Amino acid sequence: MSINQCSSSSSQEEWLKNNVRDETEGSMMFGETKEAMFEKALTPSDVGKLNRLVIPKQHAEKYFPLDSSSSKGLLLSFEDESGKCWRFRYSYWNSSQSYVLTKGWSRYVKDKRLHPGDVVFFHRHRLHPNRFFITFSTRHSTSSPPGGGSQGENERTRWGNSTSSSSSSSSRVLRLFGVNMECQPENDSQKPSTKQHLFYHTHQPSLFF
Amino acid sequence: MSINQCSSSSSQEEWLKNNVRDETEGSMMFGETKEAMFEKALTPSDVGKLNRLVIPKQHAEKYFPLDSSSSKGLLLSFEDESGKCWRFRYSYWNSSQSYVLTKGWSRYVKDKRLHPGDVVFFHRHRLHPNRFFITFSTRHSTSSPPGGGSQGENERTRWGNSTSSSSSSSSRVLRLFGVNMECQPENDSQKPSTKQHLFYHTHQPSLFF
DNA sequence: TTAGTTACCTGATGC
DNA sequence: TGCATCAGGTAACTA
């Protein structure tokens, strides 16, 4: 049913090569392999109980077009900074005239501890445009998680209070890390151990492009 | 499409004979004619806006098995305490791995004024296992309906606060009455005039087995 | 337009 | 513990 699939055949070496960092400031260059599609500053609804991410229409129609054969929605796969595969149901809601990621999205939000104001980035492979990538940056990086659960501490981009749903020019960042190239068949295995609602702490470095 | 049909050919006498009461306490005996299948204490969702009854999987698979030819669901018919026929759509929801009664269920809930904690009983005919019966008991029987609409006043079983979805041992009850053996083609004719939410009043004796 | 119906989805829970 | 179940939801279609 899904057109794109997270590749599970790539060697770790290949993946590292593909993800070599590029620190060109103010651009969305990713060496030769990745191309930025768009990013979105997360709204409270995007990380709340609605379990869905609204994708700005302009980007959705450009990068994830739905034709009549996929009017019921698609299953899209995205690799995260560790190479892990996340599958999201993608569809169009007639009632709100919006494109959304639904099933699977809430698991991602929880796993990454995303909060309003955090930004998610969507990229694709230059040579294989159906191979997608997702990463994020946290809005604030000064506070720490109470349990010391932080897995990294790189300071990164600062984001203003803008609530605009997308932008494509203020990105810096770009780092390397994370190595597991396995592609889990499903993402059910990662549940956060607590249900704390501590906003705006940095949880992961999440820097990889 | 429906396999079972409420019988409309039985004489009233036959029906009365079949429903002779059996007051054996603590058992689910029903004379010679009816066999208890299962019962369920209704949850708020079972009587709320979701318009569906979740049937515990063990009972569903035992008594209402769905094969490939009925994967789209079945129309099941049940006779109530008055001999009236109720038809419910019965199907399996892949997403939640649950068996449910959908279409028709909300009409039954409204007609019988069912509330959370009330218990519905499902039985079948010993000699004709495709002939099903449904009845219920109210959780509390001390208060009266506001409009004085009670059609009977037999005190019955008391139910604890158990929220377990099913049980098969705590039943007493068993009475006789009600006589109409006609099987209405559809149940659209009985809509309650109000949407009151007065919990736990006894509405009907609903005792007939 | 609304209510009813179908078919999705998810968190909590218990084993 | 992971997994199966189910109570409680949502979105879309339709009459």
GROMACS .gro file of N, CA, C and O (backbone and C1' of nucleotides) in nm, chain B residues 40 45 52 54 56-57 96, chain D residues 4-10:
model
   77
  249LYS      N    1  -2.345  -0.885   2.925
  249LYS     CA    2  -2.246  -0.779   2.937
  249LYS      C    3  -2.302  -0.662   3.017
  249LYS      O    4  -2.413  -0.616   2.989
  254SER      N    5  -1.985   0.390   2.695
  254SER     CA    6  -1.978   0.392   2.549
  254SER      C    7  -2.084   0.305   2.484
  254SER      O    8  -2.133   0.336   2.376
  261ARG      N    9  -2.281   0.187   1.938
  261ARG     CA   10  -2.232   0.052   1.915
  261ARG      C   11  -2.213  -0.020   2.048
  261ARG      O   12  -2.194   0.041   2.152
  263VAL      N   13  -1.975  -0.311   2.207
  263VAL     CA   14  -1.861  -0.399   2.189
  263VAL      C   15  -1.894  -0.534   2.252
  263VAL      O   16  -1.933  -0.542   2.368
  265PRO      N   17  -1.750  -0.877   2.381
  265PRO     CA   18  -1.621  -0.936   2.418
  265PRO      C   19  -1.582  -1.046   2.319
  265PRO      O   20  -1.663  -1.130   2.282
  266LYS      N   21  -1.458  -1.039   2.280
  266LYS     CA   22  -1.411  -1.125   2.172
  266LYS      C   23  -1.441  -1.273   2.192
  266LYS      O   24  -1.484  -1.344   2.101
  305SER      N   25  -0.955  -0.195   1.575
  305SER     CA   26  -0.952  -0.215   1.720
  305SER      C   27  -0.965  -0.362   1.756
  305SER      O   28  -0.974  -0.397   1.873
  437DA       P   29  -0.057  -0.978   2.010
  437DA     O5'   30  -0.197  -0.983   2.088
  437DA     C5'   31  -0.219  -1.085   2.184
  437DA     C4'   32  -0.347  -1.057   2.259
  437DA     C3'   33  -0.465  -1.018   2.172
  437DA     O3'   34  -0.581  -1.083   2.222
  437DA     C1'   35  -0.418  -0.843   2.326
  438DT       P   36  -0.719  -1.067   2.147
  438DT     O5'   37  -0.797  -0.963   2.238
  438DT     C5'   38  -0.803  -0.987   2.379
  438DT     C4'   39  -0.857  -0.863   2.448
  438DT     C3'   40  -0.984  -0.805   2.386
  438DT     O3'   41  -1.087  -0.813   2.483
  438DT     C1'   42  -0.827  -0.635   2.440
  439DC       P   43  -1.237  -0.786   2.447
  439DC     O5'   44  -1.256  -0.633   2.483
  439DC     C5'   45  -1.228  -0.589   2.615
  439DC     C4'   46  -1.232  -0.437   2.622
  439DC     C3'   47  -1.352  -0.375   2.548
  439DC     O3'   48  -1.393  -0.261   2.621
  439DC     C1'   49  -1.156  -0.279   2.470
  440DA       P   50  -1.541  -0.249   2.677
  440DA     O5'   51  -1.541  -0.103   2.741
  440DA     C5'   52  -1.450  -0.073   2.844
  440DA     C4'   53  -1.402   0.071   2.832
  440DA     C3'   54  -1.512   0.171   2.799
  440DA     O3'   55  -1.487   0.291   2.873
  440DA     C1'   56  -1.345   0.178   2.631
  441DG       P   57  -1.588   0.409   2.868
  441DG     O5'   58  -1.524   0.505   2.760
  441DG     C5'   59  -1.396   0.559   2.785
  441DG     C4'   60  -1.345   0.625   2.661
  441DG     C3'   61  -1.440   0.729   2.599
  441DG     O3'   62  -1.363   0.844   2.573
  441DG     C1'   63  -1.358   0.585   2.435
  442DG       P   64  -1.425   0.989   2.576
  442DG     O5'   65  -1.373   1.061   2.443
  442DG     C5'   66  -1.432   1.035   2.320
  442DG     C4'   67  -1.324   1.009   2.218
  442DG     C3'   68  -1.350   1.074   2.083
  442DG     O3'   69  -1.298   1.207   2.085
  442DG     C1'   70  -1.267   0.852   2.061
  443DT       P   71  -1.350   1.315   1.983
  443DT     O5'   72  -1.289   1.268   1.843
  443DT     C5'   73  -1.148   1.258   1.827
  443DT     C4'   74  -1.121   1.220   1.682
  443DT     C3'   75  -1.192   1.312   1.583
  443DT     O3'   76  -1.102   1.349   1.481
  443DT     C1'   77  -1.248   1.086   1.540
   0.00000   0.00000   0.00000
